[in-house]
């Protein structure tokens, strides 16, 4: 059959009409699927599945059209083959009809074939659970146009709340706050920002406040073209800012032509009864939580959240903020009262808003710190089900897996957090902390260097970097980092670490002075009291002070264990304090309990060795140190350690440290990895 006869057969059997009808029907079906799949809550690949089905059905329809005809009598075999004339002229309508069929086929393929390309990520697609093929946007800090610099909190807070609202919409991909806020006050082109954040649109704006009156401008820019998609200006009083957030979020959604599900639509139509002054206090509190996590900033944040709740008692976000602030205070100072009040605040926030991602994250961290790992994982999973790009949920879940000693899950979650927030120091810090605490110092150092470059004003960042350098035997680089840390701020951690360096250098009086300063800054941290007591025992005439410090350390340590009985490190440390006070039976009981817990870290094993040494059980002390070294504790540090002076007569200990060059007595900290990383 030649080409002319084949074309004649196509026309005779109606194949081209079937092709045209099929393409038109497929086009309509795909349009309907594209519009209604988000509204019906179908998975993001629903349209792709429809496209695959129609693509598979196309050749089947053509084959059936070739073989059968649909007549009034039903489906019958196609008529016999036609014999074309020697010169067959194709009529113009037929040619146009054939071209229309080809055009329809090509247009469907062009517009939808990209959905079938493996691994292709549409605008804003990222790893870690972020949905692909959805519009993406980054929300930048709103510029402060008010007369005072102290008004920056207003623009930052408004932008953050809009970002949080948009990130709860499952139909959008939204860059994390810490990633977009990294570019605050930086002279970077919007296109560069969009490329680095992997988004197609950027929302920016400004805020000007005059008394209770606020003027807000906002604009949405398509970064590929640089054109403004939408802009608006609003004049509101402070009490109207909550509703304004929803107005701006709705405008962004409409401009991006996003069809929202019913659940997402409800998030943009909530009614608020929050007093203006309460909301202002809330924004102040959030501003302090965005700062470096030191005691003064956290205290200010908690104070502002309390004031917000005094005015508006049912303000769920303020309860969540109070929970965050109190929990972070507890992690620094170990005050049981902060933990208990934080737990109550979290529960109250959850009662008021069961869809708040921030509340589940705060609850997850609270359960993690208290050793309730199963409940912590449930809370973080709830947060991720509401927002698959919730970086803090990945961080919290990863840290929970670390506490549960599940390395593969730790690296998976924390690496995802780093990928989602490539310009946020906190995600790098968590991963570095995991490597540090598991003795993988070489892997921690580049991450800590990244932390220091992203957060150069953080004393903790430089302190941690110095600790890592020291643990790999680079005291010169360690000293430089520590000096920079102390220059930033003399925190309780940095003072304690300086005390450790002086202790190992044999400068006992100076070490005691640093520990006393650390205790003044963090009077409910049992570890600092313990270090102080251990040091004072070596100073003639201060034995009574040493006993009081160790008793205080025991009381505070027991409070910690009441909150988290699974804290094996705390058990080992408290056991060493009890041993120093001659309370051997209590010390042994705690050491036995620690064995039953099944948790092992080189730091816990170190403190077990200290306790066994004080108890005179030298064989068990050396065994604990051998295990600590196997987990990564540097052997060179042991020969400097005054706590093991009595072990140096033990042959196994001598064998353990033989052939090592003691590091210069610059500093070494057994508390590394326990509360070191914010």
XYZ file of C-alpha atoms in Angstrom:
678
model
C 0.000 0.000 0.000
C 1.547 3.304 -1.064
C 1.283 6.572 0.827
C -1.695 7.832 -1.197
C -3.630 4.651 -0.625
C -2.768 4.729 3.093
C -4.065 8.309 3.423
C -7.202 7.307 1.559
C -7.677 4.415 3.980
C -7.309 6.747 6.966
C -10.047 8.965 5.569
C -12.272 6.064 4.577
C -12.059 4.377 7.979
C -12.491 7.675 9.919
C -9.185 7.306 11.720
C -8.290 10.994 11.471
C -11.670 12.006 12.909
C -11.124 9.649 15.860
C -7.665 11.129 16.359
C -9.072 14.665 16.368
C -11.856 13.774 18.775
C -9.435 11.863 21.044
C -6.959 14.780 21.204
C -9.746 17.243 21.952
C -11.172 14.977 24.633
C -7.739 14.369 26.163
C -7.087 18.118 26.203
C -10.368 18.772 28.013
C -9.755 15.938 30.475
C -6.280 17.230 31.327
C -7.613 20.748 31.858
C -10.280 19.462 34.238
C -7.722 17.338 36.114
C -5.331 20.273 36.407
C -7.999 22.492 37.930
C -9.822 20.087 40.217
C -7.130 17.733 41.525
C -5.878 20.265 44.141
C -9.451 21.031 45.193
C -10.175 17.331 45.687
C -6.981 16.841 47.666
C -5.567 14.386 45.110
C -1.823 13.738 45.075
C 0.391 16.102 43.101
C 1.061 13.472 40.392
C -2.642 12.957 39.598
C -2.438 14.993 36.377
C 0.656 13.038 35.342
C -1.276 9.777 35.757
C -4.139 11.119 33.626
C -1.635 12.149 30.957
C -0.053 8.675 30.970
C -3.464 7.058 30.626
C -4.447 9.256 27.672
C -1.062 8.726 26.008
C -1.413 4.949 26.305
C -5.003 5.108 25.035
C -4.185 7.162 21.919
C -2.646 4.355 19.769
C -5.319 1.951 21.031
C -8.056 4.322 19.819
C -6.404 4.643 16.407
C -6.082 0.866 16.016
C -9.723 0.368 16.939
C -10.761 3.087 14.467
C -8.771 1.337 11.717
C -10.313 -2.035 12.482
C -13.925 -1.162 13.292
C -16.641 1.337 12.380
C -19.316 2.592 14.743
C -22.682 2.418 12.913
C -26.335 2.497 13.848
C -26.204 -1.321 13.982
C -23.273 -1.204 16.428
C -19.573 -1.874 16.018
C -18.782 -3.579 12.695
C -15.640 -4.395 10.767
C -14.284 -1.573 8.639
C -15.196 -1.631 4.904
C -12.794 -3.099 2.339
C -9.733 -1.251 1.275
C -10.310 1.526 -1.245
C -8.312 1.680 -4.432
C -7.075 5.172 -5.101
C -6.947 6.636 -8.574
C -3.581 6.961 -10.289
C -3.546 10.681 -9.406
C -5.294 11.326 -6.109
C -5.801 15.010 -5.308
C -6.238 15.778 -1.587
C -9.068 18.287 -1.091
C -8.261 21.455 0.895
C -10.703 20.722 3.806
C -9.066 17.328 4.272
C -5.579 18.893 4.410
C -6.740 21.488 6.936
C -8.381 18.775 9.019
C -5.164 16.727 8.995
C -3.104 19.754 10.020
C -5.541 20.455 12.868
C -5.093 16.910 14.155
C -1.311 17.289 14.106
C -1.525 20.676 15.838
C -3.725 19.302 18.623
C -1.408 16.334 19.165
C 1.719 18.473 19.267
C 0.183 21.092 21.582
C -0.921 18.478 24.113
C 2.528 16.907 24.001
C 4.344 20.241 24.299
C 2.321 21.495 27.248
C 2.213 18.255 29.227
C 5.152 16.102 28.161
C 7.395 17.768 30.745
C 5.352 16.036 33.424
C 6.630 12.700 32.149
C 10.320 13.655 32.240
C 11.953 11.690 35.104
C 13.594 13.724 37.806
C 12.573 17.087 36.387
C 11.724 19.534 39.134
C 9.385 22.370 38.292
C 9.648 25.797 39.765
C 10.576 25.646 43.400
C 10.884 21.858 43.566
C 13.269 20.693 46.326
C 14.298 17.617 48.203
C 12.916 16.663 51.561
C 9.220 16.326 50.869
C 8.520 19.642 49.129
C 5.918 19.119 46.415
C 7.065 19.520 42.831
C 5.358 21.394 40.023
C 3.870 24.078 42.261
C 4.341 27.844 42.267
C 7.129 28.931 44.590
C 7.767 32.131 46.474
C 10.228 33.628 48.941
C 9.096 36.275 51.435
C 11.744 38.873 52.185
C 11.908 40.987 55.368
C 9.776 44.101 54.934
C 11.843 47.284 54.907
C 11.489 49.527 57.942
C 10.463 53.004 56.770
C 9.635 54.273 60.272
C 11.660 56.978 61.941
C 13.339 54.714 64.522
C 15.635 51.756 63.923
C 13.962 49.963 66.815
C 10.959 49.423 64.531
C 12.710 46.738 62.470
C 10.813 44.120 64.461
C 7.548 45.240 62.847
C 8.614 44.666 59.236
C 10.399 41.431 60.101
C 7.455 40.184 62.120
C 4.859 41.007 59.481
C 6.931 39.295 56.771
C 7.478 36.241 58.967
C 3.785 35.885 59.742
C 2.864 36.149 56.036
C 5.527 33.545 55.262
C 4.181 31.217 57.960
C 0.671 31.600 56.584
C 1.727 30.884 52.988
C 3.847 27.907 54.035
C 0.747 26.257 55.491
C -0.883 26.198 52.041
C -0.152 22.799 50.514
C -0.516 24.237 47.002
C 2.577 26.456 47.346
C 6.301 25.927 47.848
C 7.629 28.624 50.193
C 11.302 29.230 50.985
C 12.092 28.885 54.685
C 12.273 32.074 56.746
C 15.884 31.633 57.785
C 16.868 31.130 54.146
C 15.108 34.237 52.826
C 15.914 36.399 55.865
C 19.599 35.630 55.315
C 19.553 38.229 52.526
C 18.324 40.992 54.818
C 20.364 44.204 54.346
C 22.477 42.497 51.661
C 22.983 44.116 48.272
C 21.867 41.120 46.208
C 19.748 41.196 43.055
C 16.311 39.582 43.347
C 17.138 37.201 40.506
C 20.214 36.005 42.364
C 18.168 35.544 45.525
C 15.537 33.560 43.633
C 18.172 31.355 42.029
C 19.856 30.614 45.352
C 16.526 29.886 47.040
C 15.073 27.949 44.108
C 11.909 30.052 43.760
C 10.115 31.757 40.882
C 8.635 34.721 42.753
C 9.715 37.053 45.537
C 7.394 38.998 47.848
C 8.907 42.168 49.283
C 7.513 45.269 50.933
C 7.904 48.046 53.464
C 6.318 49.169 56.723
C 5.934 52.688 58.112
C 4.465 53.194 61.570
C 3.200 56.430 63.039
C 1.733 55.858 66.483
C -0.994 53.233 66.120
C -1.252 53.814 62.370
C 0.683 51.535 60.008
C 1.197 51.871 56.251
C 2.241 48.670 54.493
C 3.268 48.260 50.865
C 3.843 44.893 49.214
C 4.773 43.685 45.759
C 5.138 40.286 44.142
C 7.887 40.024 41.518
C 8.336 37.294 38.922
C 12.080 36.860 39.068
C 12.587 35.300 35.634
C 11.312 38.424 33.870
C 11.808 40.950 36.666
C 8.221 42.144 36.165
C 5.907 43.068 39.006
C 2.990 40.634 39.133
C 1.060 42.436 41.861
C 1.436 45.345 44.252
C -0.727 47.115 46.805
C -0.596 49.634 49.651
C -2.558 49.344 52.900
C -3.339 51.756 55.710
C -4.266 49.987 58.940
C -3.996 50.336 62.667
C -1.953 47.823 64.644
C -5.034 45.779 65.458
C -5.700 45.201 61.761
C -2.321 43.657 60.932
C -3.470 40.089 61.546
C -6.232 40.424 58.970
C -3.823 42.258 56.662
C -1.548 39.210 56.591
C -4.398 37.178 55.157
C -5.236 39.914 52.627
C -1.669 39.880 51.317
C -1.520 36.073 51.324
C -4.775 35.891 49.348
C -3.459 38.417 46.833
C -0.291 36.356 46.368
C -2.347 33.194 45.805
C -4.641 34.920 43.312
C -1.714 36.453 41.437
C -0.072 33.054 41.117
C -3.415 31.618 39.917
C -3.360 28.938 42.580
C -6.561 26.955 43.144
C -6.848 26.255 46.878
C -8.437 23.281 48.552
C -11.209 23.939 51.036
C -8.815 23.345 53.936
C -6.306 25.867 52.571
C -9.032 28.403 51.878
C -10.151 28.224 55.498
C -6.647 29.205 56.620
C -7.092 32.511 54.799
C -10.538 33.300 56.194
C -10.024 33.087 59.943
C -11.410 35.700 62.288
C -9.177 37.290 64.908
C -10.005 38.949 68.187
C -6.527 40.046 69.181
C -5.914 43.429 70.739
C -3.486 45.699 68.900
C -1.172 46.047 71.886
C -1.121 42.269 72.356
C -0.083 41.718 68.764
C 2.625 44.352 69.105
C 4.014 42.545 72.177
C 3.881 39.266 70.246
C 5.921 40.693 67.353
C 8.460 42.004 69.872
C 8.762 38.520 71.398
C 9.267 36.857 68.020
C 11.927 39.424 67.199
C 13.943 38.416 70.274
C 13.568 34.726 69.406
C 15.126 35.471 66.001
C 18.240 36.796 67.713
C 21.151 34.838 69.146
C 19.889 32.376 71.747
C 21.465 33.867 74.848
C 19.887 34.378 78.242
C 19.105 38.083 77.837
C 17.343 37.680 74.471
C 15.338 34.692 75.658
C 14.330 36.483 78.856
C 13.113 39.471 76.819
C 11.184 37.191 74.446
C 9.442 35.383 77.299
C 8.580 38.706 78.925
C 6.929 40.051 75.763
C 4.925 36.848 75.212
C 3.676 37.034 78.795
C 2.578 40.628 78.263
C 0.792 39.670 75.041
C -1.127 36.934 76.864
C -2.069 39.248 79.705
C -4.015 41.281 77.138
C -5.283 38.450 74.861
C -5.475 35.206 76.832
C -6.564 33.073 73.837
C -3.756 34.153 71.512
C -2.500 30.719 70.306
C 0.613 32.032 68.574
C 1.694 33.870 71.721
C 1.303 30.663 73.754
C 3.457 28.861 71.163
C 6.054 31.624 71.372
C 6.090 31.387 75.165
C 6.632 27.626 74.879
C 9.559 28.172 72.491
C 11.204 30.766 74.710
C 10.851 28.787 77.936
C 12.128 25.583 76.370
C 15.220 27.319 74.999
C 15.813 28.863 78.430
C 15.592 25.408 79.985
C 18.138 24.004 77.530
C 20.602 26.679 78.652
C 19.941 26.880 82.398
C 18.172 23.594 83.206
C 15.573 25.315 85.361
C 12.820 22.781 85.980
C 10.266 25.570 86.365
C 10.959 26.740 82.797
C 10.382 23.250 81.452
C 7.119 22.706 83.317
C 5.715 26.112 82.373
C 6.825 25.594 78.762
C 4.985 22.267 78.640
C 1.796 23.930 79.881
C 2.165 26.739 77.319
C 2.559 24.224 74.482
C -0.522 22.304 75.538
C -2.552 25.509 75.748
C -1.395 26.561 72.256
C -2.396 23.173 70.877
C -5.856 23.436 72.446
C -6.367 26.765 70.693
C -4.926 25.813 67.278
C -4.431 22.186 66.267
C -3.151 23.196 62.811
C -0.180 25.257 64.028
C 3.081 23.771 62.762
C 5.122 25.810 65.246
C 3.239 24.283 68.181
C 3.965 20.713 67.085
C 7.638 21.581 66.616
C 7.822 23.136 70.081
C 6.064 20.098 71.567
C 8.423 17.761 69.744
C 11.470 19.537 71.128
C 9.977 19.537 74.594
C 9.356 15.775 74.482
C 12.839 15.198 73.042
C 14.503 17.107 75.861
C 12.459 15.151 78.417
C 13.405 11.794 76.881
C 9.906 10.990 75.543
C 11.246 10.127 72.126
C 8.176 8.362 70.751
C 5.956 11.340 71.506
C 8.601 13.659 70.090
C 8.624 11.777 66.780
C 4.823 11.893 66.642
C 4.855 15.658 67.136
C 7.499 16.260 64.451
C 5.665 13.968 62.032
C 2.470 15.940 62.633
C 4.339 19.143 61.823
C 5.706 17.661 58.590
C 2.275 16.409 57.545
C 1.035 20.007 57.795
C 4.132 21.491 56.144
C 6.502 19.071 54.345
C 9.133 21.848 54.162
C 9.205 22.579 57.904
C 12.958 22.662 58.409
C 12.774 22.920 62.195
C 10.698 19.725 62.213
C 13.445 17.907 60.288
C 16.029 19.322 62.702
C 14.024 18.271 65.740
C 13.315 14.806 64.382
C 16.974 14.350 63.437
C 18.090 15.361 66.926
C 15.556 12.943 68.379
C 16.965 10.105 66.275
C 20.426 11.134 67.508
C 19.253 10.741 71.105
C 17.845 7.332 70.139
C 21.193 6.350 68.539
C 19.788 5.795 65.041
C 22.560 7.234 62.819
C 21.033 6.676 59.376
C 17.841 8.547 60.263
C 19.879 11.320 61.909
C 21.925 12.026 58.805
C 18.896 11.768 56.515
C 16.842 14.343 58.439
C 19.663 16.763 59.232
C 21.023 16.622 55.689
C 17.530 17.406 54.402
C 17.394 20.395 56.751
C 20.718 21.662 55.366
C 19.490 21.239 51.775
C 16.274 23.102 52.510
C 18.081 25.969 54.268
C 21.480 26.318 52.588
C 22.015 29.760 54.118
C 20.932 29.018 57.687
C 23.620 28.299 60.255
C 21.329 26.356 62.597
C 20.860 23.377 60.270
C 24.625 23.069 59.733
C 25.122 23.408 63.481
C 22.840 20.474 64.270
C 24.595 18.196 61.807
C 27.992 19.310 63.131
C 26.813 18.626 66.693
C 25.831 15.097 65.718
C 29.223 14.423 64.134
C 30.994 15.991 67.122
C 29.092 14.016 69.706
C 29.747 10.782 67.820
C 33.489 11.496 67.678
C 33.560 12.364 63.951
C 35.451 15.624 64.490
C 36.926 15.799 60.985
C 33.418 15.782 59.486
C 32.195 18.380 61.988
C 34.872 21.004 61.253
C 33.806 22.110 57.722
C 30.218 22.380 58.936
C 31.285 24.460 61.948
C 33.352 26.682 59.674
C 30.222 27.221 57.602
C 28.306 28.067 60.799
C 30.938 30.655 61.765
C 30.883 32.230 58.291
C 27.087 32.505 58.329
C 26.913 33.716 61.932
C 30.230 35.506 62.575
C 28.926 37.405 65.613
C 28.043 34.238 67.522
C 30.348 33.423 70.404
C 28.970 29.878 70.441
C 29.849 29.282 66.782
C 33.523 30.139 67.364
C 33.581 28.279 70.659
C 32.335 25.072 69.010
C 34.791 25.440 66.151
C 37.641 25.822 68.648
C 36.520 22.698 70.480
C 36.541 20.666 67.269
C 40.008 21.897 66.291
C 41.323 20.987 69.716
C 39.858 17.505 69.587
C 41.782 16.747 66.374
C 45.048 18.051 67.833
C 45.134 21.578 66.354
C 45.517 23.727 69.518
C 46.737 26.786 67.579
C 43.597 27.034 65.454
C 41.525 26.136 68.503
C 43.026 29.001 70.509
C 42.270 31.505 67.737
C 38.641 30.416 67.605
C 38.270 30.508 71.395
C 39.796 33.977 71.612
C 37.269 35.218 69.094
C 34.466 33.550 71.054
C 35.436 35.225 74.328
C 35.761 38.566 72.543
C 32.151 38.256 71.361
C 30.614 37.650 74.800
C 31.654 36.004 78.087
C 28.777 33.509 78.281
C 28.452 30.765 80.878
C 29.586 28.198 78.311
C 32.647 30.168 77.240
C 33.606 30.869 80.863
C 33.210 27.198 81.732
C 35.385 26.232 78.792
C 38.031 28.736 79.846
C 37.852 27.188 83.292
C 38.473 23.805 81.687
C 41.521 25.079 79.846
C 42.967 26.531 83.051
C 42.155 23.336 84.965
C 44.096 21.211 82.496
C 46.946 23.715 82.525
C 47.217 23.262 86.304
C 45.996 26.786 87.083
C 43.450 25.643 89.633
C 42.691 28.990 91.297
C 42.073 30.705 87.972
C 39.904 27.792 86.845
C 37.776 28.051 89.980
C 37.282 31.762 89.317
C 35.957 31.079 85.799
C 33.633 28.362 87.054
C 32.288 30.710 89.720
C 31.498 33.280 87.023
C 29.770 30.581 84.950
C 27.653 29.588 87.958
C 26.607 33.208 88.474
C 25.368 33.403 84.885
C 23.651 29.993 84.948
C 22.898 29.223 88.607
C 20.685 26.210 87.845
C 23.017 24.372 85.491
C 24.206 21.355 87.486
C 27.277 20.789 85.299
C 28.879 24.145 86.148
C 28.343 23.517 89.868
C 29.954 20.112 89.429
C 33.026 21.525 87.691
C 33.321 24.157 90.398
C 33.086 21.556 93.171
C 35.677 19.272 91.536
C 38.082 22.200 91.211
C 37.577 23.574 94.719
C 38.407 20.141 96.173
C 41.970 20.674 94.938
C 42.376 24.022 96.726
C 43.473 23.889 100.386
C 41.026 25.584 102.727
C 38.048 25.434 100.339
C 36.827 21.904 101.028
C 33.590 23.129 102.608
C 32.826 25.274 99.563
C 33.585 22.289 97.368
C 31.135 20.142 99.313
C 28.392 22.780 99.032
C 28.973 23.111 95.267
C 28.835 19.341 94.746
C 25.677 19.010 96.834
C 24.094 21.766 94.741
C 25.189 19.940 91.581
C 23.585 16.721 92.844
C 20.274 18.413 93.673
C 20.094 20.136 90.278
C 21.234 16.962 88.498
C 18.453 14.995 90.150
C 15.974 17.630 88.983
C 17.257 17.073 85.471
C 16.810 13.310 85.847
C 13.270 13.824 87.124
C 12.472 15.447 83.785
C 14.471 13.011 81.648
C 15.310 9.741 83.441
C 16.967 8.492 80.227
C 19.767 11.074 80.354
C 22.687 8.658 80.793
C 25.272 11.447 80.779
C 23.534 13.254 83.643
C 23.415 9.985 85.596
C 27.148 9.442 85.142
C 27.994 13.014 86.152
C 25.805 12.939 89.252
C 27.360 9.579 90.172
C 30.823 11.156 90.023
C 29.669 13.965 92.351
C 28.214 11.452 94.809
C 31.453 9.480 94.744
C 33.467 12.601 95.565
C 31.277 13.181 98.614
C 31.751 9.610 99.804
C 28.188 8.514 98.995
C 29.394 5.364 97.292
C 26.179 3.305 97.449
C 24.150 6.034 95.749
C 26.857 6.491 93.129
C 26.974 2.774 92.311
C 23.198 2.613 91.991
C 23.223 5.428 89.453
C 26.057 3.811 87.531
C 24.147 0.543 87.405
C 21.019 2.383 86.217
C 23.115 4.047 83.521
C 24.246 0.617 82.338
C 20.644 -0.545 82.093
C 19.668 2.462 79.976
C 21.591 1.092 77.009
C 22.759 4.554 75.909
C 26.443 5.077 75.261
C 28.442 8.139 74.327
C 32.113 8.883 74.810
C 31.203 11.689 77.236
C 29.029 9.470 79.398
C 31.785 6.834 79.429
C 34.311 9.505 80.420
C 32.243 10.519 83.453
C 31.677 6.880 84.377
C 35.460 6.498 84.374
C 35.793 9.526 86.680
C 33.240 8.047 89.082
C 34.877 4.609 89.081
C 38.295 6.196 89.679
C 37.015 8.114 92.722
C 35.365 4.886 93.984
C 38.678 3.041 93.602
C 37.331 0.623 90.988
C 40.279 1.103 88.638
C 39.626 -1.831 86.328
C 36.132 -0.588 85.526
C 37.468 2.961 85.102
C 39.999 1.842 82.489
C 37.358 -0.264 80.720
C 35.104 2.779 80.469
C 37.953 4.867 79.059
C 38.833 2.174 76.524
C 35.218 2.211 75.340
C 35.218 6.014 75.220
C 38.341 5.973 73.047
C 36.709 3.440 70.726
C 33.828 5.896 70.284
C 36.184 8.743 69.401
C 37.448 10.323 72.622
C 41.008 11.576 71.927
C 43.585 9.479 73.777
C 45.987 12.422 74.011
C 43.596 14.241 76.348
C 43.715 11.481 78.954
C 47.378 11.982 79.805
C 46.632 15.608 80.748
C 43.582 14.858 82.842
C 44.091 15.412 86.583
C 40.984 13.306 87.260
C 42.948 10.203 86.276
C 46.131 10.835 88.267
C 45.510 7.673 90.305
C 45.001 5.621 87.127
C 48.491 6.275 85.835
C 49.820 3.367 87.900
C 47.462 0.981 86.111
C 49.206 -1.001 83.323
C 46.138 -0.948 81.078
C 45.880 2.821 81.365
C 49.583 3.187 80.559
C 49.066 0.971 77.520
C 46.066 3.042 76.455
C 47.957 6.349 76.457
C 51.371 5.005 75.401
C 52.772 6.516 72.223
C 50.539 9.608 72.325
C 51.856 13.134 72.513
C 49.948 15.118 75.127
C 48.293 18.141 73.592
C 49.366 21.567 74.851
C 47.343 22.503 77.889
C 45.282 25.115 76.053
C 41.831 23.697 76.733
C 39.783 20.565 76.657
C 36.191 20.164 77.703
C 34.453 17.052 78.854
C 31.171 18.956 78.612
C 31.491 19.219 74.825
C 28.377 17.860 73.181
C 26.131 18.400 76.188
C 24.405 21.732 75.872
C 27.199 23.117 73.721
C 25.123 23.490 70.578
C 22.141 25.864 70.615
